Tab-separated table of C-alpha atoms in Angstrom:
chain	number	residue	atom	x	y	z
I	1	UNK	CA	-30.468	13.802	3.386
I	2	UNK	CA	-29.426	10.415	1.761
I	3	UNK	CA	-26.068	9.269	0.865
I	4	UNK	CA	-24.805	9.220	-2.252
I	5	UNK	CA	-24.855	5.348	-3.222
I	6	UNK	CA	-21.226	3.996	-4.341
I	7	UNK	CA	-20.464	3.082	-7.598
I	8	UNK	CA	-20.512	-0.654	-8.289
I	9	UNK	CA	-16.303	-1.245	-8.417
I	10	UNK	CA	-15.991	-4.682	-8.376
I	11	UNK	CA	-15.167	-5.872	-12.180
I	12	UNK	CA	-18.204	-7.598	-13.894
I	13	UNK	CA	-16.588	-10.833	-14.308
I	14	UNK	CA	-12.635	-12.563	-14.810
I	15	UNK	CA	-11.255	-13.012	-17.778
I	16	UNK	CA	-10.954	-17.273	-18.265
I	17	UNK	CA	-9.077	-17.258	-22.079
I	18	UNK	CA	-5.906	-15.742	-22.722
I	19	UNK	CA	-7.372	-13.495	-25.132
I	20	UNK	CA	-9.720	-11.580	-22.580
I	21	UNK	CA	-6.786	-11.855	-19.986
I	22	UNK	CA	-4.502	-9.986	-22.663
I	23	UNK	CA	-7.612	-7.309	-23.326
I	24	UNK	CA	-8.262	-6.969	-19.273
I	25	UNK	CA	-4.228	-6.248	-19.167
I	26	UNK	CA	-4.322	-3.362	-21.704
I	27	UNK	CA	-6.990	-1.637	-20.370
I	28	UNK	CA	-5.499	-1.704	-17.192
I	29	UNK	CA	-2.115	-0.698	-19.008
I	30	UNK	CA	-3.959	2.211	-20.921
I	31	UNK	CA	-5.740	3.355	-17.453
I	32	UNK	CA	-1.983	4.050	-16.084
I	33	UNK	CA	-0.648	5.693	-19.156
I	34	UNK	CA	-3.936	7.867	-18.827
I	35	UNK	CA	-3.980	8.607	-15.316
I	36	UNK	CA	-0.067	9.648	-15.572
I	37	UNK	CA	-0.952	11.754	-18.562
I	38	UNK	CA	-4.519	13.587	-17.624
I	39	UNK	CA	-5.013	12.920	-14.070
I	40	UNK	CA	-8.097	11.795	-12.084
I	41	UNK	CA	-10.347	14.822	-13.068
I	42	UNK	CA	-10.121	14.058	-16.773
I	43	UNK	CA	-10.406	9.614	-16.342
I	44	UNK	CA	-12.914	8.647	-18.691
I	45	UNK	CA	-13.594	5.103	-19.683
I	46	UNK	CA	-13.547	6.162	-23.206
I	47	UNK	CA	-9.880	8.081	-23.215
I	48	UNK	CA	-9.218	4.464	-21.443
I	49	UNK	CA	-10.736	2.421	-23.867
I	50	UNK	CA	-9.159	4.481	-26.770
I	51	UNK	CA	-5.744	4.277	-25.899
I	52	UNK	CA	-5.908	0.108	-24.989
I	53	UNK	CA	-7.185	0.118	-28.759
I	54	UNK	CA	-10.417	-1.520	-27.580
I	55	UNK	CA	-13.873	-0.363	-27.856
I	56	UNK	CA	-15.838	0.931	-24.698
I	57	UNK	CA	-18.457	-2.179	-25.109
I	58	UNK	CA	-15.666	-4.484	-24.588
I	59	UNK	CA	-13.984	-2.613	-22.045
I	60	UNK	CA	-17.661	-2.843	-19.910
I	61	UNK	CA	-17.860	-6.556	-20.405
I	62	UNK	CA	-15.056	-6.854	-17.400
I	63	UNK	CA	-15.536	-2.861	-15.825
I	64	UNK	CA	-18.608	-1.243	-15.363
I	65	UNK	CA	-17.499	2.188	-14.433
I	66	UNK	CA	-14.024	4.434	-14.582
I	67	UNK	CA	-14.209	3.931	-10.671
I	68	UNK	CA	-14.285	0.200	-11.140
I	69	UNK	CA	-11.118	0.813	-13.449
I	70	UNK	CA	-8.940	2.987	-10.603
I	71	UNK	CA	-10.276	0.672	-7.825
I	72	UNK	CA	-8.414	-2.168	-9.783
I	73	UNK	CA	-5.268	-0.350	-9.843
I	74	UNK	CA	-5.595	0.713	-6.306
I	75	UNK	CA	-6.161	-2.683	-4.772
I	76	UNK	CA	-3.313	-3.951	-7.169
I	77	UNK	CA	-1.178	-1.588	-5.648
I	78	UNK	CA	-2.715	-2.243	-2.285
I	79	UNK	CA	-1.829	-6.230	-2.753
I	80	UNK	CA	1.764	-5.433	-3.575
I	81	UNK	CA	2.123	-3.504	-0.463
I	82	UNK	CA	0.678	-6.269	1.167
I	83	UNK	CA	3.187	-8.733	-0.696
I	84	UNK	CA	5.800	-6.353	0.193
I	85	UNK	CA	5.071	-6.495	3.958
I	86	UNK	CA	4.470	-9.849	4.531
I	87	UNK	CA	7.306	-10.699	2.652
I	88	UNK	CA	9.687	-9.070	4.447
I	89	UNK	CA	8.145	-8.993	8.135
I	90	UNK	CA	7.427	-12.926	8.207
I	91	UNK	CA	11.234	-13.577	7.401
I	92	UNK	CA	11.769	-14.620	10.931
I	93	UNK	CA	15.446	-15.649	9.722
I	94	UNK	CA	16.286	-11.993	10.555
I	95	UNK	CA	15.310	-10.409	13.704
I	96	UNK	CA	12.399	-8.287	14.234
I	97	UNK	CA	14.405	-4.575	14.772
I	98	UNK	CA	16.507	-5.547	11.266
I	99	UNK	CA	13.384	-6.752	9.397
I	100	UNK	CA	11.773	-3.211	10.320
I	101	UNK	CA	13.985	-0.994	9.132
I	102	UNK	CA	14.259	-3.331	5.730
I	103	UNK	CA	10.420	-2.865	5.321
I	104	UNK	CA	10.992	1.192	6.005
I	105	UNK	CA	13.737	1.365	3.350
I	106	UNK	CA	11.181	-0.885	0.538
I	107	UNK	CA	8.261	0.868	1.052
I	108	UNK	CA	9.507	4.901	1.226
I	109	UNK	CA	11.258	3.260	-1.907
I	110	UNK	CA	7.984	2.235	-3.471
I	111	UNK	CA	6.125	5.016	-2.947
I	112	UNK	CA	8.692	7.440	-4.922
I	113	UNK	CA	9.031	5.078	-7.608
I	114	UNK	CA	4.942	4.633	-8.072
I	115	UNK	CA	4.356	8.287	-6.642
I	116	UNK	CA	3.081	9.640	-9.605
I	117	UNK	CA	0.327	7.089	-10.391
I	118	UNK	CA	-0.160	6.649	-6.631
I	119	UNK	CA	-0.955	10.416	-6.427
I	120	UNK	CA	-3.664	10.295	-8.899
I	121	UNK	CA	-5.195	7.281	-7.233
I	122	UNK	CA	-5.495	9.647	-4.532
I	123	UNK	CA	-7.296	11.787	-6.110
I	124	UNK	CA	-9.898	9.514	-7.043
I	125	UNK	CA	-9.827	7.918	-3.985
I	126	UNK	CA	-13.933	9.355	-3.290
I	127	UNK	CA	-15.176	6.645	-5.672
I	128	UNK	CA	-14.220	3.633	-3.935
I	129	UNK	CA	-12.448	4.242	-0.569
I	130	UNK	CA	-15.453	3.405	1.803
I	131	UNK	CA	-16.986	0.327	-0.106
I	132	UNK	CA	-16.362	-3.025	1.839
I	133	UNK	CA	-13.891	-4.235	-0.908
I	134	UNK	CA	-11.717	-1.463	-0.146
I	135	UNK	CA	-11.951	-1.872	3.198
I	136	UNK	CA	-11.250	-5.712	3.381
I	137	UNK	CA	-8.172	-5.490	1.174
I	138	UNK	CA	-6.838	-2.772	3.147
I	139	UNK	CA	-7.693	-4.611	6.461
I	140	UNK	CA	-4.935	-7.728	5.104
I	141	UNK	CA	-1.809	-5.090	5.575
I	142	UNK	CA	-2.850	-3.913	8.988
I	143	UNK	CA	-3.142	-7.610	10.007
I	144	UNK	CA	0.095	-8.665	8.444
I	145	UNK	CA	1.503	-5.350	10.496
I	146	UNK	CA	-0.153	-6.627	14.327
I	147	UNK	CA	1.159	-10.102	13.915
I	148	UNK	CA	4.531	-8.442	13.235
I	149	UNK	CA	4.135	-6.288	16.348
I	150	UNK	CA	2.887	-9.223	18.476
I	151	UNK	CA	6.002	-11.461	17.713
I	152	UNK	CA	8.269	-8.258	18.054
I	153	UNK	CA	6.359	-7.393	22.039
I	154	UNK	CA	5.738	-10.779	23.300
I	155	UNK	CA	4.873	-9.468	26.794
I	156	UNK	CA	2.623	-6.892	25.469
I	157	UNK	CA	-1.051	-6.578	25.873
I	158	UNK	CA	-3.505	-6.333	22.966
I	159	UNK	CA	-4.067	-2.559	23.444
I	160	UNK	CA	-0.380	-1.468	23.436
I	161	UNK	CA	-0.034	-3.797	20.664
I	162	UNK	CA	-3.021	-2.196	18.860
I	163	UNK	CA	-1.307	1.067	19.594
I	164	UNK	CA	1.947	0.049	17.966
I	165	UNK	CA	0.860	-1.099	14.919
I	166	UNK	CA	-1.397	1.660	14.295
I	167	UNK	CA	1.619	4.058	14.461
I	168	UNK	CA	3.934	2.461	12.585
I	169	UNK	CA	1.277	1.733	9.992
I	170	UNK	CA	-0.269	5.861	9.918
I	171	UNK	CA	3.163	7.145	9.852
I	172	UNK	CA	4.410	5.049	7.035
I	173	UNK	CA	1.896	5.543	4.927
I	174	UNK	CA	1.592	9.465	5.531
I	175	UNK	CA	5.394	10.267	5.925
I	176	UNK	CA	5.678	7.894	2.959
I	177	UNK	CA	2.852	10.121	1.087
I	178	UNK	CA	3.891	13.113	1.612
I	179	UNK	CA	7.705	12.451	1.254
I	180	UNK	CA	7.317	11.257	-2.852
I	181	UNK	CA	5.587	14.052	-3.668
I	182	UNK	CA	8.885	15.568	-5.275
I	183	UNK	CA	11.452	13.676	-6.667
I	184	UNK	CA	14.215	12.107	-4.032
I	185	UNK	CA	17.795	10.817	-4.891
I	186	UNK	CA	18.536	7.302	-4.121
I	187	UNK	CA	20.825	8.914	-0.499
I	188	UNK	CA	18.132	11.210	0.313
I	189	UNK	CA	15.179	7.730	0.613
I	190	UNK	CA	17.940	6.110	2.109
I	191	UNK	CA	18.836	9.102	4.631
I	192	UNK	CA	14.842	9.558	5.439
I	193	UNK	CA	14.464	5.386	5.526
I	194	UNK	CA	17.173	4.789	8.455
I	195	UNK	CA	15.793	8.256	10.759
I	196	UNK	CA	12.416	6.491	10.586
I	197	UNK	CA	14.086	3.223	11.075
I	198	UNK	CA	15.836	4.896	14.116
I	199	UNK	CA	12.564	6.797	15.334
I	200	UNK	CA	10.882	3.221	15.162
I	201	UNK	CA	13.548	1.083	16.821
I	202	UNK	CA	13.152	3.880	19.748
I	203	UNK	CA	9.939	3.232	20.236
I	204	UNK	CA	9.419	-0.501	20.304
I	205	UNK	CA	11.997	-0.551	22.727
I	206	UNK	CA	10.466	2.228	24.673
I	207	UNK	CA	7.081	-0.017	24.260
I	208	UNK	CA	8.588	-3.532	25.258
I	209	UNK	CA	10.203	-1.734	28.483
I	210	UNK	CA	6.731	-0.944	29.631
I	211	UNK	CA	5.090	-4.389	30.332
I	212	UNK	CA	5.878	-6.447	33.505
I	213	UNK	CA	8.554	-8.984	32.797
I	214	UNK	CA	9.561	-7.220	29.352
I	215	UNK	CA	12.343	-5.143	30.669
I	216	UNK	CA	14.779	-7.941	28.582
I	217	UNK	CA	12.394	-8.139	25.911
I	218	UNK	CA	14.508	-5.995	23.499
I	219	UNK	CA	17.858	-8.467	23.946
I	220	UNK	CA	16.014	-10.604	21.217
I	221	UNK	CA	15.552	-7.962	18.626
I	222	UNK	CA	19.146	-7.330	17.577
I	223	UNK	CA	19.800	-3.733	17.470
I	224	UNK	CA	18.640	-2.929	13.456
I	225	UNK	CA	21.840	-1.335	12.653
I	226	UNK	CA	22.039	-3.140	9.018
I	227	UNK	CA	23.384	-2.144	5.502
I	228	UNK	CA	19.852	-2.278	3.199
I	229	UNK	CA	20.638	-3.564	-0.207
């Protein structure tokens, strides 16, 4: 049997004038209001289109499809993560251990405050989350992650430090998942942030003691006991 073909997701063209910049912004506006409001199963590019105040022919000129619509908002969201992580893991001001546990604090953070749209996106994921432009924006966090890990393990070798990154990376995004599916006070993130904080530290240190010569490795990382603004 032959697969299913994906839909085309990547937007028709880029808006050049201000005016079509301003349009391509409240359908995109009108897409999160609708999502938040009716969920995945009931998306439509016309409930879109009606509540940006545009008409559908207009909203097709930049998005062919509803699943090129949510695979905008995904990879927006994916980009921020991406902003999020390099922004904070690259600050080699701090050390690696402190930088860490700011990254787990930002992104449980992120999660609950976005959960509800992020949820939805979830649902919808079957329309865009094998096509290659998924894939390759997806592919720029996991990157931004292994660099991270090879600074933070100098003496480790590029399987443990494949190993590593994949963790960190699956368990963040699925403890982060499931843990904004209900509503968490500010101390409760902050509780869950610093145990996975904790859990991490335990294991880079566990993984830097394994490599020949590394048994000092963990001197450099300071020990990621830090107050998170």
């Amino acid at each position: 049997m032959s697969q299913r073909p994906n839909p085309q997701i990547s937007s028709r063209k880029h808006p050049k004038q201000a005016r079509a910049s301003e349009l391509v912004a409240a359908v995109l506006d009108a897409a999160v209001q609708v999502l938040r409001t009716e969920g995945a199963a009931r998306f439509t590019t016309a409930r879109v289109a009606e509540r940006a105040g545009v008409s559908v022919g207009s909203l097709y000129q930049y998005f062919p499809n509803k699943a090129a619509i949510l695979f905008r908002l995904q990879a927006d969201e994916w980009r921020q993560t991406s902003e999020l992580l390099n922004g904070i893991l690259t600050d080699r001001a701090r050390p690696p251990l402190e930088r860490l546990r700011r990254l787990t604090h930002a992104f449980l953070r992120s999660e609950c405050d976005e959960a509800e749209v992020r949820m939805a996106l979830g649902d919808a994921a079957p329309l865009y989350r094998d096509a290659p432009e998924a894939n390759e924006i997806r592919a720029g966090s996991s990157q931004i992650i292994r660099v991270f890990i090879r600074e933070a393990l100098p003496c480790a070798d590029s399987q443990t430090v494949e190993l590593v990154a994949d963790l960190i990376e699956a368990t963040l995004t699925q403890v982060g998942s499931s843990f904004s599916e209900k509503p968490q006070s500010d101390e409760t993130i902050g509780r869950y942030a610093d145990a996975m904080a904790d859990m991490f530290a335990a294991y880079l240190e566990k993984s830097s003691n394994e490599g020949p010569g590394c048994t000092t490795a963990m001197a450099a990382f300071g020990n990621g006991d830090v107050s998170v603004e």
